[in-house]
PDB file of C-alpha atoms in Angstrom:
ATOM      1  CA  UNK A 169     -79.062 -63.124  68.024  1.00 44.00           C
ATOM      2  CA  UNK A 170     -79.438 -64.068  64.440  1.00 48.00           C
ATOM      3  CA  UNK A 171     -81.719 -61.071  63.933  1.00 46.00           C
ATOM      4  CA  UNK A 172     -79.136 -58.750  65.477  1.00 47.00           C
ATOM      5  CA  UNK A 173     -76.518 -60.165  63.359  1.00 59.00           C
ATOM      6  CA  UNK A 174     -78.677 -59.723  60.279  1.00 62.00           C
ATOM      7  CA  UNK A 175     -79.430 -56.112  61.223  1.00 67.00           C
ATOM      8  CA  UNK A 176     -75.817 -55.328  61.913  1.00 60.00           C
ATOM      9  CA  UNK A 177     -74.850 -56.850  58.666  1.00 65.00           C
ATOM     10  CA  UNK A 178     -77.378 -54.719  56.779  1.00 68.00           C
ATOM     11  CA  UNK A 179     -76.130 -51.552  58.485  1.00 67.00           C
ATOM     12  CA  UNK A 180     -72.603 -52.357  57.716  1.00 65.00           C
ATOM     13  CA  UNK A 181     -73.417 -53.056  54.092  1.00 59.00           C
ATOM     14  CA  UNK A 182     -75.376 -49.790  53.843  1.00 65.00           C
ATOM     15  CA  UNK A 183     -72.526 -47.830  55.449  1.00 62.00           C
ATOM     16  CA  UNK A 184     -70.036 -49.407  53.138  1.00 63.00           C
ATOM     17  CA  UNK A 185     -72.217 -48.616  50.127  1.00 62.00           C
ATOM     18  CA  UNK A 186     -72.520 -44.988  51.199  1.00 56.00           C
ATOM     19  CA  UNK A 187     -68.790 -44.725  51.678  1.00 60.00           C
ATOM     20  CA  UNK A 188     -68.137 -46.190  48.286  1.00 58.00           C
ATOM     21  CA  UNK A 189     -70.641 -43.843  46.694  1.00 56.00           C
ATOM     22  CA  UNK A 190     -69.120 -40.810  48.336  1.00 53.00           C
ATOM     23  CA  UNK A 191     -65.607 -41.872  47.336  1.00 56.00           C
ATOM     24  CA  UNK A 192     -66.618 -42.430  43.728  1.00 49.00           C
ATOM     25  CA  UNK A 193     -68.412 -39.104  43.576  1.00 49.00           C
ATOM     26  CA  UNK A 194     -65.341 -37.332  44.921  1.00 49.00           C
ATOM     27  CA  UNK A 195     -63.052 -39.058  42.487  1.00 49.00           C
ATOM     28  CA  UNK A 196     -65.192 -37.990  39.522  1.00 46.00           C
ATOM     29  CA  UNK A 197     -65.942 -34.496  40.791  1.00 47.00           C
ATOM     30  CA  UNK A 198     -62.398 -33.405  41.560  1.00 46.00           C
ATOM     31  CA  UNK A 199     -61.046 -33.638  37.951  1.00 47.00           C
ATOM     32  CA  UNK A 200     -64.092 -31.790  36.665  1.00 44.00           C
ATOM     33  CA  UNK A 201     -63.600 -29.138  39.278  1.00 47.00           C
ATOM     34  CA  UNK A 202     -59.934 -28.840  38.425  1.00 49.00           C
ATOM     35  CA  UNK A 203     -60.704 -28.642  34.712  1.00 46.00           C
ATOM     36  CA  UNK A 204     -63.268 -25.939  35.319  1.00 47.00           C
ATOM     37  CA  UNK A 205     -60.853 -24.012  37.486  1.00 47.00           C
ATOM     38  CA  UNK A 206     -58.071 -24.248  34.932  1.00 45.00           C
ATOM     39  CA  UNK A 207     -60.438 -23.204  32.141  1.00 50.00           C
ATOM     40  CA  UNK A 208     -61.517 -20.099  34.008  1.00 50.00           C
ATOM     41  CA  UNK A 209     -58.047 -19.194  35.258  1.00 48.00           C
ATOM     42  CA  UNK A 210     -55.652 -16.898  33.328  1.00 50.00           C
ATOM     43  CA  UNK A 211     -51.914 -17.372  33.362  1.00 46.00           C
ATOM     44  CA  UNK A 212     -49.228 -14.820  32.475  1.00 49.00           C
ATOM     45  CA  UNK A 213     -45.561 -15.661  31.756  1.00 47.00           C
ATOM     46  CA  UNK A 214     -42.955 -12.946  31.819  1.00 53.00           C
ATOM     47  CA  UNK A 215     -39.477 -14.045  30.596  1.00 52.00           C
ATOM     48  CA  UNK A 216     -36.504 -12.789  32.496  1.00 53.00           C
ATOM     49  CA  UNK A 217     -33.664 -11.304  30.442  1.00 52.00           C
ATOM     50  CA  UNK A 218     -30.201 -10.791  31.837  1.00 55.00           C
ATOM     51  CA  UNK A 219     -28.360  -7.530  31.234  1.00 58.00           C
ATOM     52  CA  UNK A 220     -26.919  -7.253  27.707  1.00 54.00           C
ATOM     53  CA  UNK A 221     -23.221  -6.749  27.056  1.00 54.00           C
ATOM     54  CA  UNK A 222     -21.971  -3.580  25.390  1.00 52.00           C
ATOM     55  CA  UNK A 223     -22.719  -3.723  21.661  1.00 52.00           C
ATOM     56  CA  UNK A 224     -25.199  -6.621  22.088  1.00 52.00           C
ATOM     57  CA  UNK A 225     -28.818  -6.584  20.945  1.00 54.00           C
ATOM     58  CA  UNK A 226     -31.628  -9.149  21.042  1.00 50.00           C
ATOM     59  CA  UNK A 227     -34.323  -9.743  18.452  1.00 53.00           C
ATOM     60  CA  UNK A 228     -37.488 -11.654  19.286  1.00 52.00           C
ATOM     61  CA  UNK A 229     -38.375 -14.376  16.796  1.00 49.00           C
ATOM     62  CA  UNK A 230     -41.368 -16.610  16.145  1.00 50.00           C
ATOM     63  CA  UNK A 231     -42.221 -19.251  18.761  1.00 48.00           C
ATOM     64  CA  UNK A 232     -40.458 -17.266  21.458  1.00 47.00           C
ATOM     65  CA  UNK A 233     -36.945 -17.614  20.000  1.00 46.00           C
ATOM     66  CA  UNK A 234     -34.369 -14.925  20.705  1.00 47.00           C
ATOM     67  CA  UNK A 235     -31.368 -14.182  18.530  1.00 46.00           C
ATOM     68  CA  UNK A 236     -28.363 -12.248  19.808  1.00 47.00           C
ATOM     69  CA  UNK A 237     -26.165  -9.956  17.701  1.00 50.00           C
ATOM     70  CA  UNK A 238     -22.653  -8.841  18.697  1.00 51.00           C
ATOM     71  CA  UNK A 239     -21.699  -6.341  16.001  1.00 51.00           C
ATOM     72  CA  UNK A 240     -19.386  -4.384  18.297  1.00 56.00           C
ATOM     73  CA  UNK A 241     -17.920  -7.216  20.320  1.00 58.00           C
ATOM     74  CA  UNK A 242     -14.796  -6.188  22.200  1.00 65.00           C
ATOM     75  CA  UNK A 243     -12.449  -8.958  23.254  1.00 61.00           C
ATOM     76  CA  UNK A 244     -10.937  -8.849  26.726  1.00 73.00           C
ATOM     77  CA  UNK A 245      -9.140 -12.178  26.834  1.00 79.00           C
ATOM     78  CA  UNK A 246      -5.335 -11.542  26.915  1.00 84.00           C
ATOM     79  CA  UNK A 247      -4.623 -14.285  24.384  1.00 80.00           C
ATOM     80  CA  UNK A 248      -7.201 -12.870  21.964  1.00 81.00           C
ATOM     81  CA  UNK A 249      -5.886  -9.341  22.433  1.00 82.00           C
ATOM     82  CA  UNK A 250      -2.308 -10.517  21.797  1.00 85.00           C
ATOM     83  CA  UNK A 251      -3.392 -12.298  18.605  1.00 85.00           C
ATOM     84  CA  UNK A 252      -5.255  -9.197  17.420  1.00 84.00           C
ATOM     85  CA  UNK A 253      -2.235  -7.004  18.138  1.00 86.00           C
ATOM     86  CA  UNK A 254       0.079  -9.374  16.243  1.00 88.00           C
ATOM     87  CA  UNK A 255      -2.287  -9.462  13.265  1.00 89.00           C
ATOM     88  CA  UNK A 256      -2.492  -5.659  13.206  1.00 90.00           C
ATOM     89  CA  UNK A 257       1.304  -5.358  13.369  1.00 89.00           C
ATOM     90  CA  UNK A 258       1.703  -7.856  10.515  1.00 89.00           C
ATOM     91  CA  UNK A 259      -0.829  -5.964   8.396  1.00 90.00           C
ATOM     92  CA  UNK A 260       0.928  -2.660   9.085  1.00 90.00           C
ATOM     93  CA  UNK A 261       4.316  -4.171   8.177  1.00 88.00           C
ATOM     94  CA  UNK A 262       2.911  -5.606   4.945  1.00 90.00           C
ATOM     95  CA  UNK A 263       1.399  -2.235   4.029  1.00 91.00           C
ATOM     96  CA  UNK A 264       4.660  -0.426   4.779  1.00 88.00           C
ATOM     97  CA  UNK A 265       6.585  -2.906   2.624  1.00 87.00           C
ATOM     98  CA  UNK A 266       4.097  -2.496  -0.226  1.00 88.00           C
ATOM     99  CA  UNK A 267       4.287   1.310   0.029  1.00 87.00           C
ATOM    100  CA  UNK A 268       8.093   1.186   0.024  1.00 83.00           C
ATOM    101  CA  UNK A 269       8.121  -1.117  -2.994  1.00 83.00           C
ATOM    102  CA  UNK A 270       5.740   1.175  -4.870  1.00 83.00           C
ATOM    103  CA  UNK A 271       7.822   4.230  -3.974  1.00 79.00           C
ATOM    104  CA  UNK A 272      11.038   2.523  -5.049  1.00 74.00           C
ATOM    105  CA  UNK A 273       9.454   1.426  -8.326  1.00 76.00           C
ATOM    106  CA  UNK A 274       8.253   4.982  -8.981  1.00 72.00           C
ATOM    107  CA  UNK A 275      11.696   6.405  -8.217  1.00 67.00           C
ATOM    108  CA  UNK A 276      13.360   3.847 -10.486  1.00 61.00           C
ATOM    109  CA  UNK A 277      10.914   4.643 -13.269  1.00 59.00           C
ATOM    110  CA  UNK A 278      11.541   8.377 -12.824  1.00 50.00           C
ATOM    111  CA  UNK A 279      15.301   7.853 -12.770  1.00 45.00           C
ATOM    112  CA  UNK A 280      15.122   5.672 -15.855  1.00 47.00           C
ATOM    113  CA  UNK A 281      13.036   8.274 -17.649  1.00 47.00           C
ATOM    114  CA  UNK A 282      15.442  11.026 -16.636  1.00 44.00           C
ATOM    115  CA  UNK A 283      18.440   8.998 -17.749  1.00 47.00           C
ATOM    116  CA  UNK A 284      16.712   8.225 -20.997  1.00 47.00           C
ATOM    117  CA  UNK A 285      15.952  11.872 -21.678  1.00 45.00           C
ATOM    118  CA  UNK A 286      19.470  13.037 -20.787  1.00 44.00           C
ATOM    119  CA  UNK A 287      21.424  10.028 -22.029  1.00 45.00           C
ATOM    120  CA  UNK A 288      19.621   9.337 -25.273  1.00 50.00           C
ATOM    121  CA  UNK A 289      19.407  12.651 -27.106  1.00 57.00           C
ATOM    122  CA  UNK A 290      19.242  11.294 -30.621  1.00 75.00           C
ATOM    123  CA  UNK A 291      22.858  12.031 -31.479  1.00 90.00           C
ATOM    124  CA  UNK A 292      24.098   9.825 -34.305  1.00 93.00           C
ATOM    125  CA  UNK A 293      26.664   7.204 -33.411  1.00 93.00           C
ATOM    126  CA  UNK A 294      30.170   8.530 -33.838  1.00 92.00           C
ATOM    127  CA  UNK A 295      32.789   6.663 -35.810  1.00 93.00           C
ATOM    128  CA  UNK A 296      35.901   5.306 -34.163  1.00 92.00           C
ATOM    129  CA  UNK A 297      38.323   8.216 -33.909  1.00 93.00           C
ATOM    130  CA  UNK A 298      41.773   8.254 -35.430  1.00 93.00           C
ATOM    131  CA  UNK A 299      44.461   7.481 -32.879  1.00 93.00           C
ATOM    132  CA  UNK A 300      46.028  10.604 -31.441  1.00 93.00           C
ATOM    133  CA  UNK A 301      43.236  12.822 -32.714  1.00 96.00           C
ATOM    134  CA  UNK A 302      41.305  15.244 -30.518  1.00 97.00           C
ATOM    135  CA  UNK A 303      38.308  12.926 -30.658  1.00 97.00           C
ATOM    136  CA  UNK A 304      40.428   9.960 -29.555  1.00 97.00           C
ATOM    137  CA  UNK A 305      41.674  12.039 -26.599  1.00 97.00           C
ATOM    138  CA  UNK A 306      38.107  12.985 -25.707  1.00 97.00           C
ATOM    139  CA  UNK A 307      36.880   9.398 -25.900  1.00 97.00           C
ATOM    140  CA  UNK A 308      39.672   8.237 -23.570  1.00 97.00           C
ATOM    141  CA  UNK A 309      38.841  11.017 -21.096  1.00 97.00           C
ATOM    142  CA  UNK A 310      35.152  10.063 -21.134  1.00 97.00           C
ATOM    143  CA  UNK A 311      36.068   6.427 -20.470  1.00 96.00           C
ATOM    144  CA  UNK A 312      38.136   7.554 -17.479  1.00 96.00           C
ATOM    145  CA  UNK A 313      34.976   9.290 -16.182  1.00 95.00           C
ATOM    146  CA  UNK A 314      32.917   6.130 -16.611  1.00 95.00           C
ATOM    147  CA  UNK A 315      31.061   7.285 -19.725  1.00 96.00           C
ATOM    148  CA  UNK A 316      30.493   5.111 -22.771  1.00 94.00           C
ATOM    149  CA  UNK A 317      29.953   5.409 -26.497  1.00 95.00           C
ATOM    150  CA  UNK A 318      26.558   7.113 -26.160  1.00 96.00           C
ATOM    151  CA  UNK A 319      28.119  10.061 -24.347  1.00 97.00           C
ATOM    152  CA  UNK A 320      31.013  10.113 -26.805  1.00 97.00           C
ATOM    153  CA  UNK A 321      28.554  10.298 -29.713  1.00 97.00           C
ATOM    154  CA  UNK A 322      26.783  13.249 -28.077  1.00 97.00           C
ATOM    155  CA  UNK A 323      30.091  15.024 -27.510  1.00 97.00           C
ATOM    156  CA  UNK A 324      31.165  14.480 -31.120  1.00 97.00           C
ATOM    157  CA  UNK A 325      27.880  15.953 -32.381  1.00 97.00           C
ATOM    158  CA  UNK A 326      28.087  18.880 -29.957  1.00 97.00           C
ATOM    159  CA  UNK A 327      31.608  19.980 -30.782  1.00 98.00           C
ATOM    160  CA  UNK A 328      31.170  19.245 -34.473  1.00 97.00           C
ATOM    161  CA  UNK A 329      28.506  21.946 -34.364  1.00 96.00           C
ATOM    162  CA  UNK A 330      30.511  24.333 -32.181  1.00 96.00           C
ATOM    163  CA  UNK A 331      34.005  24.167 -33.650  1.00 96.00           C
ATOM    164  CA  UNK A 332      34.455  21.205 -35.935  1.00 97.00           C
ATOM    165  CA  UNK A 333      36.950  19.975 -33.292  1.00 97.00           C
ATOM    166  CA  UNK A 334      39.491  22.594 -34.341  1.00 97.00           C
ATOM    167  CA  UNK A 335      41.863  23.825 -31.657  1.00 97.00           C
ATOM    168  CA  UNK A 336      42.140  27.252 -33.302  1.00 96.00           C
ATOM    169  CA  UNK A 337      38.416  27.722 -33.927  1.00 96.00           C
ATOM    170  CA  UNK A 338      37.342  31.272 -33.176  1.00 96.00           C
ATOM    171  CA  UNK A 339      33.945  32.966 -33.295  1.00 94.00           C
ATOM    172  CA  UNK A 340      34.477  36.582 -34.267  1.00 93.00           C
ATOM    173  CA  UNK A 341      30.951  37.529 -33.271  1.00 92.00           C
ATOM    174  CA  UNK A 342      31.146  36.246 -29.693  1.00 92.00           C
ATOM    175  CA  UNK A 343      34.841  35.702 -29.026  1.00 94.00           C
ATOM    176  CA  UNK A 344      34.311  31.969 -28.273  1.00 96.00           C
ATOM    177  CA  UNK A 345      37.522  29.996 -28.743  1.00 97.00           C
ATOM    178  CA  UNK A 346      38.839  26.461 -29.232  1.00 97.00           C
ATOM    179  CA  UNK A 347      37.228  23.065 -29.473  1.00 98.00           C
ATOM    180  CA  UNK A 348      34.708  23.674 -26.668  1.00 98.00           C
ATOM    181  CA  UNK A 349      34.209  27.333 -27.705  1.00 98.00           C
ATOM    182  CA  UNK A 350      35.116  28.762 -24.322  1.00 97.00           C
ATOM    183  CA  UNK A 351      33.976  32.351 -23.839  1.00 95.00           C
ATOM    184  CA  UNK A 352      36.313  34.023 -23.404  1.00 94.00           C
ATOM    185  CA  UNK A 353      39.026  31.630 -24.524  1.00 95.00           C
ATOM    186  CA  UNK A 354      41.377  32.390 -21.656  1.00 96.00           C
ATOM    187  CA  UNK A 355      38.991  30.625 -19.274  1.00 96.00           C
ATOM    188  CA  UNK A 356      40.688  27.441 -20.429  1.00 97.00           C
ATOM    189  CA  UNK A 357      43.894  28.575 -18.716  1.00 97.00           C
ATOM    190  CA  UNK A 358      42.468  26.963 -15.563  1.00 96.00           C
ATOM    191  CA  UNK A 359      43.137  23.612 -17.266  1.00 96.00           C
ATOM    192  CA  UNK A 360      46.649  24.442 -18.479  1.00 96.00           C
ATOM    193  CA  UNK A 361      48.869  27.223 -19.694  1.00 97.00           C
ATOM    194  CA  UNK A 362      48.931  25.722 -23.178  1.00 97.00           C
ATOM    195  CA  UNK A 363      45.170  26.118 -23.572  1.00 97.00           C
ATOM    196  CA  UNK A 364      45.451  27.951 -26.876  1.00 96.00           C
ATOM    197  CA  UNK A 365      47.246  25.117 -28.704  1.00 96.00           C
ATOM    198  CA  UNK A 366      46.782  21.857 -26.830  1.00 97.00           C
ATOM    199  CA  UNK A 367      43.579  19.909 -27.627  1.00 97.00           C
ATOM    200  CA  UNK A 368      43.889  17.842 -24.435  1.00 97.00           C
ATOM    201  CA  UNK A 369      43.868  21.014 -22.324  1.00 98.00           C
ATOM    202  CA  UNK A 370      40.862  22.390 -24.171  1.00 98.00           C
ATOM    203  CA  UNK A 371      38.995  19.072 -23.922  1.00 98.00           C
ATOM    204  CA  UNK A 372      39.773  18.807 -20.214  1.00 98.00           C
ATOM    205  CA  UNK A 373      38.312  22.255 -19.625  1.00 98.00           C
ATOM    206  CA  UNK A 374      35.339  21.559 -21.895  1.00 97.00           C
ATOM    207  CA  UNK A 375      34.394  18.309 -20.146  1.00 98.00           C
ATOM    208  CA  UNK A 376      34.644  20.034 -16.769  1.00 97.00           C
ATOM    209  CA  UNK A 377      32.312  22.797 -17.983  1.00 97.00           C
ATOM    210  CA  UNK A 378      29.794  20.294 -19.368  1.00 97.00           C
ATOM    211  CA  UNK A 379      29.863  18.198 -16.196  1.00 96.00           C
ATOM    212  CA  UNK A 380      29.255  21.212 -13.969  1.00 96.00           C
ATOM    213  CA  UNK A 381      26.449  22.697 -16.048  1.00 96.00           C
ATOM    214  CA  UNK A 382      24.691  19.803 -17.815  1.00 96.00           C
ATOM    215  CA  UNK A 383      25.942  16.648 -16.101  1.00 96.00           C
ATOM    216  CA  UNK A 384      26.796  14.753 -19.274  1.00 97.00           C
ATOM    217  CA  UNK A 385      27.636  15.457 -22.919  1.00 97.00           C
ATOM    218  CA  UNK A 386      24.183  14.183 -23.864  1.00 97.00           C
ATOM    219  CA  UNK A 387      22.654  16.702 -21.488  1.00 96.00           C
ATOM    220  CA  UNK A 388      24.656  19.469 -23.158  1.00 97.00           C
ATOM    221  CA  UNK A 389      23.724  18.158 -26.617  1.00 97.00           C
ATOM    222  CA  UNK A 390      20.018  18.109 -25.730  1.00 96.00           C
ATOM    223  CA  UNK A 391      20.232  21.749 -24.604  1.00 96.00           C
ATOM    224  CA  UNK A 392      22.077  22.685 -27.772  1.00 95.00           C
ATOM    225  CA  UNK A 393      19.390  20.993 -29.817  1.00 94.00           C
ATOM    226  CA  UNK A 394      16.626  22.999 -28.173  1.00 94.00           C
ATOM    227  CA  UNK A 395      18.377  26.352 -27.605  1.00 94.00           C
ATOM    228  CA  UNK A 396      21.027  26.417 -30.321  1.00 92.00           C
ATOM    229  CA  UNK A 397      23.861  26.889 -27.855  1.00 94.00           C
ATOM    230  CA  UNK A 398      25.315  25.302 -24.746  1.00 95.00           C
TER     231      UNK A 398
END
């Protein structure tokens, strides 16, 4: 009985030793087998890319990075679209205002230049006329028409050249008559029947002629300066 027990014990010890050996061998062998398998295996990785939006492009970078560009991004959000529309309207309004201001400035500059050329003809300043004289009558009539001393000075220079402000002035070569040198003289009858002797009648007709043809006495004087007649 002791022998059997000794034999059984030896068998059990041997079986246990074998089991332990097999387990240890398996534990060591499996990692080496896995390492060998992984070393011999080849792996391939294919990234998946979603569909790009309109106007979007992707650039591959180092270390697998991807950068996206949206040069032609089109907003669809209502709030964004409303903001864009408001900004565009504001820009258009600002441009229209700037264009209008520039146009107005150009028109004002042109008007100023025109007024300067017609209103400042280089006529010398006229002296204060004697009360009751033809020149005093003319100055009062110009004031009634809203014209000042500059226009009066042009008129004095003009009619000094034409007639010397004489009611009975007459040009035998042309037939021009009176202070304004109407041609023929009887044209002044439209201003009054006393056209041949009344300076006020002649001046009234003369100012009407100048206004219709040249706009102002300075305009008439400028033409007389360049052409020798008005």
